[in-house]
């Protein structure tokens, strides 16, 4: 294993080096949080694919293939479908908003009345998403080095927190590109064909396994429907995904690059299911389906290649973990802490003057502590994620809680704001509160993994949004005009980008004030 260990150690050292290099490029808030909004199609599509394809998509996707056969691809497949829908229908408009968070978008659309509560829901989602990714380090480092669970979580989490804190989105973008290449080579080009060959080819796999393993809906139609609700819709509204859309240098990059990334996800989904199916032929009596990935890598691959494929699994976990971490920190700083400070500490009119979210791009017109403040929040959220991960055991339940809260609480007001001009701030608040509470209540009564919480949570959220919006006064015409101007990529009447929010709930970072 010495060669494999060397590959892994070199990979981890490279991630830290990328973080250090990214620190030199992150000189403004825009650079630190959204990579200066200047990623081209290659980097954009690679990093977008890296963040959505995490440990659950790699290790979990192979595990689903081991348990259900080719239909085990559906979980990752619905992630790809959601990313395709986001890229084709919404990404250009989202990129033109020039904001940093989903809650800032809601403030723009509804006049500053829905940001705080949506920020809390989005923060809870991104926090739990980061926790689930961090938990996966225990599995990978146990296979690699036989490390204790707690030490594995601390080691993996510390590396991600280090490079994310150093360079923000620039560091994460650079590391994600490396991780994308490693995943492509390790999983698609090496593990997939070797696994199929070791299993005797598709003809032998079909002869050895039940017909259900090759049925399109062998996993169950209701399960596929639930995956669509949770993962496809989750891709449309997650802060971690939107923050990557904000990095695109233009509409065309966001649309075409995202479409390429979504297509890559569909291929990755099928590859994971095929690898899992091959593992079922080779190792029919594993204790847990999630052991299939590590087992086939350890037993079926030659020295050196094994290290690269395990690095690919580590890449998958790190890319999602770092993306969720910076999203969590951005929401905590810009949507929660800034609003609380604005409520507690009344600011003078001079400091309330509107500034575009990209003011000072390049670092010239923006205080240096804009970067420092966001860096501190990444460090704090990273430490919190590691502590929570040490206290939890069940990855699937934590991920389900995260997506149920996100989709049940925020899908309707976000898509409603983009598609229905009659939606109001009161309707958005009611939708978030009713949907979120319904989801939480049903998870407590029926169980976290039940399908009903997301079904009824979405329905309750939709009913509350429509009913309250129709029962309240329409959104102010000036707010809607500013919203349409931003969606179209036009400056406001003053010749500058409109501020994200007004009054004490302004979402611009308080650092330096």
Short mmCIF file of C-alpha atoms in Angstrom, two decimals:
data_model
loop_
_atom_site.label_atom_id
_atom_site.label_comp_id
_atom_site.label_asym_id
_atom_site.label_seq_id
_atom_site.Cartn_x
_atom_site.Cartn_y
_atom_site.Cartn_z
CA UNK A 1 0.00 0.00 0.00
CA UNK A 2 3.04 2.31 0.16
CA UNK A 3 2.49 3.58 -3.40
CA UNK A 4 -1.21 4.14 -2.75
CA UNK A 5 -0.42 6.05 0.44
CA UNK A 6 2.05 8.23 -1.46
CA UNK A 7 -0.62 9.07 -4.05
CA UNK A 8 -3.08 10.08 -1.32
CA UNK A 9 -0.57 12.15 0.65
CA UNK A 10 0.55 13.99 -2.49
CA UNK A 11 -3.07 14.68 -3.35
CA UNK A 12 -3.83 16.12 0.11
CA UNK A 13 -0.67 18.25 0.01
CA UNK A 14 -1.74 19.54 -3.40
CA UNK A 15 -5.12 20.62 -2.00
CA UNK A 16 -3.42 22.69 0.69
CA UNK A 17 -1.05 24.21 -1.88
CA UNK A 18 -4.02 25.21 -4.02
CA UNK A 19 -5.55 26.89 -0.97
CA UNK A 20 -2.41 28.89 -0.38
CA UNK A 21 -2.25 29.97 -4.02
CA UNK A 22 -5.94 30.90 -4.02
CA UNK A 23 -5.37 33.16 -1.01
CA UNK A 24 -3.23 35.43 -3.17
CA UNK A 25 -6.10 35.89 -5.65
CA UNK A 26 -8.87 36.54 -3.11
CA UNK A 27 -8.40 40.28 -2.57
CA UNK A 28 -12.05 41.38 -2.54
CA UNK A 29 -15.39 40.11 -1.28
CA UNK A 30 -16.35 39.22 -4.85
CA UNK A 31 -13.13 37.25 -5.33
CA UNK A 32 -13.49 35.46 -2.02
CA UNK A 33 -17.17 34.49 -2.26
CA UNK A 34 -17.82 34.07 -6.01
CA UNK A 35 -14.33 33.90 -7.63
CA UNK A 36 -14.72 37.41 -9.02
CA UNK A 37 -17.68 36.29 -11.18
CA UNK A 38 -15.28 35.49 -14.00
CA UNK A 39 -15.10 31.72 -14.52
CA UNK A 40 -15.08 30.52 -18.12
CA UNK A 41 -16.98 27.48 -19.43
CA UNK A 42 -14.31 24.84 -18.71
CA UNK A 43 -13.68 25.83 -15.10
CA UNK A 44 -17.35 26.55 -14.46
CA UNK A 45 -18.61 23.19 -15.72
CA UNK A 46 -15.82 21.26 -13.97
CA UNK A 47 -16.36 22.90 -10.60
CA UNK A 48 -20.16 22.65 -10.85
CA UNK A 49 -19.92 18.93 -11.55
CA UNK A 50 -17.46 18.54 -8.68
CA UNK A 51 -19.68 20.14 -6.07
CA UNK A 52 -22.88 18.24 -6.91
CA UNK A 53 -21.15 14.85 -7.13
CA UNK A 54 -20.03 14.22 -3.58
CA UNK A 55 -19.51 11.20 -1.38
CA UNK A 56 -23.20 10.28 -1.49
CA UNK A 57 -23.08 10.28 -5.29
CA UNK A 58 -19.88 8.20 -5.43
CA UNK A 59 -19.88 5.82 -2.47
CA UNK A 60 -23.66 5.96 -2.03
CA UNK A 61 -24.30 5.66 -5.77
CA UNK A 62 -22.20 2.50 -5.98
CA UNK A 63 -23.99 1.21 -2.89
CA UNK A 64 -27.38 1.74 -4.52
CA UNK A 65 -26.14 -0.11 -7.60
CA UNK A 66 -25.03 -2.99 -5.36
CA UNK A 67 -28.49 -3.14 -3.75
CA UNK A 68 -30.81 -2.40 -6.68
CA UNK A 69 -28.76 -2.78 -9.86
CA UNK A 70 -28.91 -0.28 -12.70
CA UNK A 71 -31.95 1.50 -11.23
CA UNK A 72 -29.67 2.52 -8.36
CA UNK A 73 -28.54 5.28 -10.73
CA UNK A 74 -31.75 7.22 -10.10
CA UNK A 75 -30.54 9.20 -7.07
CA UNK A 76 -27.56 10.71 -8.90
CA UNK A 77 -29.57 10.85 -12.14
CA UNK A 78 -32.15 13.15 -10.52
CA UNK A 79 -29.30 15.37 -9.32
CA UNK A 80 -28.17 15.68 -12.94
CA UNK A 81 -31.73 16.40 -14.11
CA UNK A 82 -32.08 19.15 -11.52
CA UNK A 83 -28.79 20.72 -12.60
CA UNK A 84 -29.88 20.59 -16.25
CA UNK A 85 -33.20 22.28 -15.40
CA UNK A 86 -31.42 24.97 -13.39
CA UNK A 87 -28.92 25.63 -16.18
CA UNK A 88 -31.41 25.72 -19.05
CA UNK A 89 -34.28 27.62 -17.44
CA UNK A 90 -32.93 29.71 -14.54
CA UNK A 91 -29.13 30.06 -14.49
CA UNK A 92 -28.89 33.08 -16.80
CA UNK A 93 -31.40 35.06 -14.73
CA UNK A 94 -29.74 33.99 -11.48
CA UNK A 95 -26.28 35.03 -12.72
CA UNK A 96 -27.59 38.47 -13.76
CA UNK A 97 -28.87 39.20 -10.24
CA UNK A 98 -25.27 39.81 -9.07
CA UNK A 99 -26.02 38.79 -5.47
CA UNK A 100 -24.20 36.47 -3.09
CA UNK A 101 -27.02 34.46 -1.50
CA UNK A 102 -30.48 33.06 -2.20
CA UNK A 103 -31.88 35.21 0.62
CA UNK A 104 -30.58 38.34 -1.10
CA UNK A 105 -32.54 37.26 -4.16
CA UNK A 106 -35.68 36.95 -2.02
CA UNK A 107 -35.05 40.42 -0.58
CA UNK A 108 -34.79 41.88 -4.08
CA UNK A 109 -37.95 40.17 -5.25
CA UNK A 110 -40.14 40.78 -2.20
CA UNK A 111 -38.77 44.06 -0.90
CA UNK A 112 -36.60 42.92 1.99
CA UNK A 113 -39.28 41.09 3.97
CA UNK A 114 -38.30 37.42 3.64
CA UNK A 115 -34.54 37.38 4.00
CA UNK A 116 -33.87 36.55 7.64
CA UNK A 117 -36.15 33.54 8.02
CA UNK A 118 -35.08 32.15 4.64
CA UNK A 119 -31.47 32.73 5.66
CA UNK A 120 -31.94 30.63 8.79
CA UNK A 121 -33.50 27.77 6.77
CA UNK A 122 -30.74 27.94 4.14
CA UNK A 123 -28.07 28.06 6.84
CA UNK A 124 -29.50 24.90 8.46
CA UNK A 125 -29.48 23.15 5.08
CA UNK A 126 -25.90 24.09 4.16
CA UNK A 127 -24.68 23.26 7.66
CA UNK A 128 -26.16 19.75 7.56
CA UNK A 129 -24.90 19.24 4.00
CA UNK A 130 -21.37 20.10 5.15
CA UNK A 131 -21.77 17.75 8.12
CA UNK A 132 -22.82 14.81 5.94
CA UNK A 133 -19.82 15.33 3.67
CA UNK A 134 -17.49 15.52 6.66
CA UNK A 135 -18.91 12.29 8.09
CA UNK A 136 -17.83 10.51 4.92
CA UNK A 137 -14.17 11.11 5.73
CA UNK A 138 -14.46 8.48 8.47
CA UNK A 139 -15.26 5.79 5.89
CA UNK A 140 -12.56 6.79 3.41
CA UNK A 141 -9.71 7.34 5.87
CA UNK A 142 -10.60 4.08 7.62
CA UNK A 143 -10.09 2.26 4.29
CA UNK A 144 -6.92 4.22 3.51
CA UNK A 145 -5.09 4.30 6.80
CA UNK A 146 -7.21 2.40 9.35
CA UNK A 147 -7.73 5.64 11.29
CA UNK A 148 -10.11 6.02 14.21
CA UNK A 149 -13.44 7.58 13.19
CA UNK A 150 -12.96 10.79 15.20
CA UNK A 151 -9.39 11.29 13.97
CA UNK A 152 -10.48 10.70 10.36
CA UNK A 153 -13.23 13.35 10.63
CA UNK A 154 -10.84 15.85 12.21
CA UNK A 155 -8.12 15.23 9.62
CA UNK A 156 -10.37 15.44 6.57
CA UNK A 157 -12.37 18.36 7.96
CA UNK A 158 -9.24 20.29 8.92
CA UNK A 159 -7.80 20.06 5.37
CA UNK A 160 -11.04 21.33 3.79
CA UNK A 161 -11.43 24.11 6.38
CA UNK A 162 -7.79 25.14 5.85
CA UNK A 163 -7.88 25.61 2.07
CA UNK A 164 -11.42 27.06 2.11
CA UNK A 165 -10.49 29.62 4.78
CA UNK A 166 -7.30 30.63 3.01
CA UNK A 167 -8.63 31.46 -0.43
CA UNK A 168 -12.40 31.19 -0.33
CA UNK A 169 -14.08 30.43 -3.65
CA UNK A 170 -10.85 30.82 -5.62
CA UNK A 171 -9.18 28.06 -3.59
CA UNK A 172 -12.30 25.91 -3.79
CA UNK A 173 -12.52 26.44 -7.56
CA UNK A 174 -8.91 25.42 -8.10
CA UNK A 175 -9.19 22.35 -5.88
CA UNK A 176 -12.53 21.40 -7.44
CA UNK A 177 -10.98 21.39 -10.91
CA UNK A 178 -8.28 19.00 -9.71
CA UNK A 179 -10.95 16.91 -7.99
CA UNK A 180 -13.06 16.83 -11.16
CA UNK A 181 -10.12 15.50 -13.19
CA UNK A 182 -9.24 12.93 -10.50
CA UNK A 183 -12.86 11.73 -10.28
CA UNK A 184 -13.17 11.44 -14.05
CA UNK A 185 -9.98 9.40 -14.38
CA UNK A 186 -10.43 7.35 -11.22
CA UNK A 187 -14.13 6.45 -11.46
CA UNK A 188 -15.11 6.69 -15.14
CA UNK A 189 -11.90 5.74 -16.95
CA UNK A 190 -10.38 3.24 -14.51
CA UNK A 191 -12.80 1.74 -11.98
CA UNK A 192 -15.80 1.39 -14.34
CA UNK A 193 -14.15 -0.74 -17.08
CA UNK A 194 -12.02 -2.72 -14.62
CA UNK A 195 -15.08 -3.59 -12.48
CA UNK A 196 -17.07 -4.76 -15.51
CA UNK A 197 -14.17 -6.87 -16.78
CA UNK A 198 -13.57 -8.41 -13.34
CA UNK A 199 -17.29 -9.33 -13.14
CA UNK A 200 -17.07 -11.15 -16.49
CA UNK A 201 -18.74 -8.53 -18.67
CA UNK A 202 -22.40 -7.54 -18.93
CA UNK A 203 -23.50 -10.95 -20.18
CA UNK A 204 -22.09 -12.67 -17.10
CA UNK A 205 -23.52 -10.00 -14.80
CA UNK A 206 -26.97 -10.54 -16.29
CA UNK A 207 -26.64 -14.31 -15.91
CA UNK A 208 -25.59 -14.06 -12.26
CA UNK A 209 -28.15 -11.52 -11.02
CA UNK A 210 -31.99 -11.34 -10.87
CA UNK A 211 -33.84 -9.54 -13.67
CA UNK A 212 -34.80 -6.74 -11.24
CA UNK A 213 -31.17 -5.62 -11.28
CA UNK A 214 -31.60 -4.55 -14.92
CA UNK A 215 -35.15 -3.11 -14.70
CA UNK A 216 -35.37 0.70 -15.13
CA UNK A 217 -37.63 1.09 -12.08
CA UNK A 218 -36.34 -1.77 -9.97
CA UNK A 219 -35.72 0.67 -7.13
CA UNK A 220 -39.43 1.57 -7.05
CA UNK A 221 -41.47 4.28 -8.74
CA UNK A 222 -42.29 6.07 -5.47
CA UNK A 223 -38.61 6.20 -4.57
CA UNK A 224 -37.79 7.79 -7.94
CA UNK A 225 -40.57 10.36 -7.44
CA UNK A 226 -39.22 11.23 -3.99
CA UNK A 227 -35.70 11.60 -5.42
CA UNK A 228 -37.06 14.07 -7.98
CA UNK A 229 -38.78 16.14 -5.30
CA UNK A 230 -35.77 16.20 -3.00
CA UNK A 231 -32.73 16.24 -5.28
CA UNK A 232 -33.93 17.68 -8.60
CA UNK A 233 -35.79 20.53 -6.89
CA UNK A 234 -32.98 20.86 -4.34
CA UNK A 235 -30.57 21.60 -7.19
CA UNK A 236 -32.81 24.49 -8.26
CA UNK A 237 -32.62 26.40 -4.99
CA UNK A 238 -29.57 25.36 -2.91
CA UNK A 239 -27.19 28.13 -1.81
CA UNK A 240 -24.21 25.88 -2.55
CA UNK A 241 -25.40 25.51 -6.16
CA UNK A 242 -26.43 29.14 -6.67
CA UNK A 243 -23.11 30.37 -5.32
CA UNK A 244 -21.44 28.45 -8.15
CA UNK A 245 -23.83 29.99 -10.68
CA UNK A 246 -22.73 33.41 -9.39
CA UNK A 247 -19.13 32.57 -10.39
CA UNK A 248 -19.95 32.44 -14.13
CA UNK A 249 -18.64 35.35 -16.15
CA UNK A 250 -21.82 35.60 -18.20
CA UNK A 251 -25.22 34.15 -19.11
CA UNK A 252 -23.82 31.88 -21.81
CA UNK A 253 -21.23 30.34 -19.49
CA UNK A 254 -23.87 29.69 -16.82
CA UNK A 255 -26.23 28.04 -19.30
CA UNK A 256 -23.82 25.99 -21.43
CA UNK A 257 -21.35 25.16 -18.67
CA UNK A 258 -24.15 24.05 -16.37
CA UNK A 259 -25.69 21.93 -19.13
CA UNK A 260 -22.35 20.19 -19.65
CA UNK A 261 -22.04 19.56 -15.91
CA UNK A 262 -25.59 18.17 -15.73
CA UNK A 263 -24.90 15.82 -18.63
CA UNK A 264 -21.72 14.65 -16.90
CA UNK A 265 -23.82 13.86 -13.80
CA UNK A 266 -26.08 11.58 -15.85
CA UNK A 267 -23.05 9.62 -17.09
CA UNK A 268 -21.60 9.47 -13.58
CA UNK A 269 -24.92 8.16 -12.23
CA UNK A 270 -24.97 5.26 -14.66
CA UNK A 271 -21.28 4.50 -14.03
CA UNK A 272 -21.84 4.25 -10.28
CA UNK A 273 -24.78 1.89 -10.71
CA UNK A 274 -22.83 -0.35 -13.10
CA UNK A 275 -19.86 -0.50 -10.71
CA UNK A 276 -22.21 -1.43 -7.87
CA UNK A 277 -23.86 -4.12 -9.99
CA UNK A 278 -20.46 -5.58 -10.83
CA UNK A 279 -19.56 -5.54 -7.14
CA UNK A 280 -22.70 -7.57 -6.38
CA UNK A 281 -21.46 -10.28 -8.74
CA UNK A 282 -17.95 -10.26 -7.25
CA UNK A 283 -18.91 -9.90 -3.56
CA UNK A 284 -22.52 -11.05 -3.13
CA UNK A 285 -22.55 -11.12 0.69
CA UNK A 286 -21.19 -7.76 1.88
CA UNK A 287 -22.41 -6.58 5.27
CA UNK A 288 -23.52 -3.18 3.92
CA UNK A 289 -24.12 -1.94 0.35
CA UNK A 290 -22.03 1.15 1.15
CA UNK A 291 -19.01 -1.14 1.58
CA UNK A 292 -19.17 -2.05 -2.12
CA UNK A 293 -17.07 0.89 -3.33
CA UNK A 294 -14.21 0.41 -0.87
CA UNK A 295 -14.24 -3.37 -1.32
CA UNK A 296 -14.03 -3.41 -5.10
CA UNK A 297 -11.35 -0.70 -5.06
CA UNK A 298 -9.27 -2.56 -2.48
CA UNK A 299 -9.54 -6.02 -4.05
CA UNK A 300 -9.92 -5.47 -7.79
CA UNK A 301 -7.48 -2.67 -8.63
CA UNK A 302 -3.70 -2.80 -9.02
CA UNK A 303 -1.28 -0.83 -6.84
CA UNK A 304 -1.14 2.87 -7.72
CA UNK A 305 -4.45 2.74 -9.56
CA UNK A 306 -6.07 1.85 -6.23
CA UNK A 307 -4.58 4.96 -4.65
CA UNK A 308 -5.84 7.14 -7.50
CA UNK A 309 -9.39 5.77 -7.27
CA UNK A 310 -9.45 6.22 -3.50
CA UNK A 311 -8.22 9.78 -4.12
CA UNK A 312 -11.20 10.13 -6.47
CA UNK A 313 -13.55 9.16 -3.63
CA UNK A 314 -11.78 11.64 -1.37
CA UNK A 315 -12.14 14.26 -4.13
CA UNK A 316 -15.88 13.67 -4.29
CA UNK A 317 -16.28 14.21 -0.57
CA UNK A 318 -13.99 17.23 -0.40
CA UNK A 319 -15.61 19.08 -3.30
CA UNK A 320 -19.09 18.87 -1.78
CA UNK A 321 -17.79 19.59 1.72
CA UNK A 322 -15.93 22.74 0.71
CA UNK A 323 -18.82 24.02 -1.41
CA UNK A 324 -21.30 23.48 1.42
CA UNK A 325 -18.92 25.09 3.91
CA UNK A 326 -18.45 28.34 2.01
CA UNK A 327 -22.20 28.46 1.34
CA UNK A 328 -22.92 27.99 5.04
CA UNK A 329 -20.45 30.71 6.04
CA UNK A 330 -21.74 33.14 3.38
CA UNK A 331 -25.32 32.74 4.59
CA UNK A 332 -24.31 33.01 8.26
CA UNK A 333 -22.37 36.23 7.65
CA UNK A 334 -24.40 38.00 4.98
CA UNK A 335 -27.94 36.84 5.75
CA UNK A 336 -28.01 36.30 9.52
CA UNK A 337 -25.21 38.14 11.28
CA UNK A 338 -25.50 41.27 9.11
CA UNK A 339 -29.26 41.46 9.72
CA UNK A 340 -28.94 40.93 13.46
CA UNK A 341 -26.35 43.70 13.66
CA UNK A 342 -28.58 45.93 11.60
CA UNK A 343 -31.49 45.39 13.98
CA UNK A 344 -29.48 45.84 17.16
CA UNK A 345 -27.29 48.70 16.03
CA UNK A 346 -29.06 51.41 14.10
CA UNK A 347 -26.75 52.67 11.40
CA UNK A 348 -26.44 56.24 10.21
CA UNK A 349 -27.84 57.23 6.76
CA UNK A 350 -24.29 57.62 5.48
CA UNK A 351 -23.42 54.01 6.19
CA UNK A 352 -26.74 52.82 4.79
CA UNK A 353 -25.94 54.22 1.34
CA UNK A 354 -26.54 51.47 -1.19
CA UNK A 355 -23.60 49.70 -2.70
CA UNK A 356 -23.69 47.08 -5.41
CA UNK A 357 -22.69 43.66 -4.23
CA UNK A 358 -19.61 43.79 -6.41
CA UNK A 359 -18.50 47.26 -5.36
CA UNK A 360 -14.75 47.34 -5.05
CA UNK A 361 -14.26 44.42 -7.40
CA UNK A 362 -10.60 43.65 -7.47
CA UNK A 363 -10.09 45.05 -4.00
CA UNK A 364 -9.69 48.75 -4.88
CA UNK A 365 -12.96 50.16 -3.54
CA UNK A 366 -13.76 47.62 -0.85
CA UNK A 367 -12.28 47.27 2.65
CA UNK A 368 -9.84 44.44 3.12
CA UNK A 369 -11.78 43.25 6.17
CA UNK A 370 -14.67 42.29 3.87
CA UNK A 371 -12.48 39.32 3.01
CA UNK A 372 -11.26 38.91 6.59
CA UNK A 373 -14.80 38.85 7.99
CA UNK A 374 -15.93 36.14 5.56
CA UNK A 375 -12.73 34.20 6.22
CA UNK A 376 -13.48 34.23 9.96
CA UNK A 377 -16.98 32.90 9.32
CA UNK A 378 -15.65 30.02 7.20
CA UNK A 379 -13.30 29.09 10.03
CA UNK A 380 -16.08 29.26 12.63
CA UNK A 381 -18.56 27.29 10.54
CA UNK A 382 -15.86 24.75 9.70
CA UNK A 383 -15.15 24.13 13.36
CA UNK A 384 -18.88 23.80 14.04
CA UNK A 385 -19.25 21.28 11.20
CA UNK A 386 -16.41 19.12 12.58
CA UNK A 387 -17.89 19.16 16.10
CA UNK A 388 -21.38 18.22 14.87
CA UNK A 389 -19.96 15.48 12.62
CA UNK A 390 -18.18 13.98 15.64
CA UNK A 391 -21.53 13.80 17.46
CA UNK A 392 -23.57 12.24 14.62
CA UNK A 393 -23.48 8.78 13.06
CA UNK A 394 -26.24 8.51 10.44
CA UNK A 395 -25.26 10.21 7.17
CA UNK A 396 -28.49 9.39 5.32
CA UNK A 397 -30.73 10.86 8.02
CA UNK A 398 -28.66 14.05 8.25
CA UNK A 399 -28.78 14.50 4.45
CA UNK A 400 -32.54 13.83 4.37
CA UNK A 401 -33.17 16.44 7.07
CA UNK A 402 -31.11 18.97 5.11
CA UNK A 403 -32.95 18.48 1.81
CA UNK A 404 -36.41 18.21 3.39
CA UNK A 405 -35.91 21.57 5.12
CA UNK A 406 -34.55 23.17 1.96
CA UNK A 407 -37.20 21.96 -0.48
CA UNK A 408 -40.16 22.05 1.93
CA UNK A 409 -39.36 25.53 3.17
CA UNK A 410 -37.81 27.42 0.24
CA UNK A 411 -38.73 25.86 -3.11
CA UNK A 412 -42.13 27.53 -3.45
CA UNK A 413 -41.18 31.13 -2.52
CA UNK A 414 -38.03 31.01 -4.68
CA UNK A 415 -39.64 29.58 -7.82
CA UNK A 416 -42.77 31.61 -7.14
CA UNK A 417 -40.68 34.77 -7.05
CA UNK A 418 -39.07 33.89 -10.37
CA UNK A 419 -42.26 32.81 -12.14
CA UNK A 420 -45.29 34.57 -10.54
CA UNK A 421 -45.37 38.35 -10.29
CA UNK A 422 -48.38 38.32 -7.92
CA UNK A 423 -46.38 36.61 -5.16
CA UNK A 424 -45.82 38.87 -2.14
CA UNK A 425 -43.40 39.10 0.75
CA UNK A 426 -46.12 38.03 3.20
CA UNK A 427 -46.88 35.03 1.02
CA UNK A 428 -43.18 34.12 0.91
CA UNK A 429 -42.87 34.34 4.71
CA UNK A 430 -46.00 32.24 5.20
CA UNK A 431 -44.73 29.69 2.70
CA UNK A 432 -41.34 29.32 4.39
CA UNK A 433 -42.87 29.07 7.88
CA UNK A 434 -45.74 26.71 7.03
CA UNK A 435 -43.70 24.47 4.75
CA UNK A 436 -40.77 24.27 7.16
CA UNK A 437 -42.92 23.55 10.21
CA UNK A 438 -44.95 20.93 8.34
CA UNK A 439 -41.79 19.13 7.27
CA UNK A 440 -40.29 19.21 10.76
CA UNK A 441 -43.54 18.09 12.42
CA UNK A 442 -44.02 15.15 10.05
CA UNK A 443 -40.38 14.07 10.34
CA UNK A 444 -40.80 14.00 14.13
CA UNK A 445 -44.04 12.00 13.98
CA UNK A 446 -43.43 9.70 10.98
CA UNK A 447 -39.65 9.41 10.99
CA UNK A 448 -36.87 11.26 9.19
CA UNK A 449 -36.75 8.84 6.25
CA UNK A 450 -40.52 8.84 5.57
CA UNK A 451 -41.70 10.19 2.18
CA UNK A 452 -44.73 12.04 3.56
CA UNK A 453 -42.87 15.02 5.14
CA UNK A 454 -41.67 16.34 1.80
CA UNK A 455 -44.99 15.59 0.02
CA UNK A 456 -47.19 17.39 2.51
CA UNK A 457 -44.59 20.03 3.33
CA UNK A 458 -44.45 21.14 -0.30
CA UNK A 459 -48.24 21.13 -0.62
CA UNK A 460 -48.68 23.18 2.56
CA UNK A 461 -45.99 25.63 1.42
CA UNK A 462 -47.70 26.10 -1.95
CA UNK A 463 -51.16 26.62 -0.46
CA UNK A 464 -49.83 29.15 2.06
CA UNK A 465 -47.90 31.07 -0.61
CA UNK A 466 -50.80 31.38 -3.02
CA UNK A 467 -53.46 32.09 -0.38
CA UNK A 468 -51.52 34.72 1.55
CA UNK A 469 -50.18 36.38 -1.62
CA UNK A 470 -53.73 36.76 -3.01
CA UNK A 471 -55.00 38.01 0.35
CA UNK A 472 -52.35 40.74 0.70
CA UNK A 473 -51.45 43.81 -1.30
CA UNK A 474 -49.31 43.20 -4.40
CA UNK A 475 -45.59 43.85 -4.16
CA UNK A 476 -44.73 47.53 -4.58
CA UNK A 477 -44.32 48.49 -8.23
CA UNK A 478 -40.92 50.11 -7.58
CA UNK A 479 -39.62 46.88 -6.04
CA UNK A 480 -40.86 44.87 -9.03
CA UNK A 481 -39.32 47.37 -11.46
CA UNK A 482 -35.95 47.10 -9.70
CA UNK A 483 -36.30 43.31 -9.72
CA UNK A 484 -37.03 43.20 -13.46
CA UNK A 485 -34.12 45.54 -14.16
CA UNK A 486 -31.74 43.29 -12.22
CA UNK A 487 -33.07 40.15 -13.92
CA UNK A 488 -32.45 41.79 -17.27
CA UNK A 489 -28.92 42.74 -16.22
CA UNK A 490 -29.67 46.48 -16.39
CA UNK A 491 -28.39 49.05 -13.86
CA UNK A 492 -30.92 51.03 -11.85
CA UNK A 493 -31.83 54.63 -12.52
CA UNK A 494 -28.80 55.93 -10.68
CA UNK A 495 -26.49 54.03 -13.00
CA UNK A 496 -25.33 51.49 -10.44
CA UNK A 497 -26.53 48.09 -9.43
CA UNK A 498 -29.43 48.34 -6.98
CA UNK A 499 -28.76 47.50 -3.37
CA UNK A 500 -29.78 44.08 -2.19
CA UNK A 501 -32.07 45.30 0.56
CA UNK A 502 -33.05 48.47 2.29
CA UNK A 503 -33.38 49.55 5.89
CA UNK A 504 -32.06 47.71 8.91
CA UNK A 505 -32.23 44.32 7.21
CA UNK A 506 -29.70 45.20 4.52
CA UNK A 507 -27.69 42.17 3.63
CA UNK A 508 -24.40 43.79 2.76
CA UNK A 509 -21.66 42.52 5.02
CA UNK A 510 -21.25 44.63 8.20
CA UNK A 511 -17.50 44.16 8.28
CA UNK A 512 -15.64 47.49 8.20
CA UNK A 513 -18.65 49.59 9.27
#
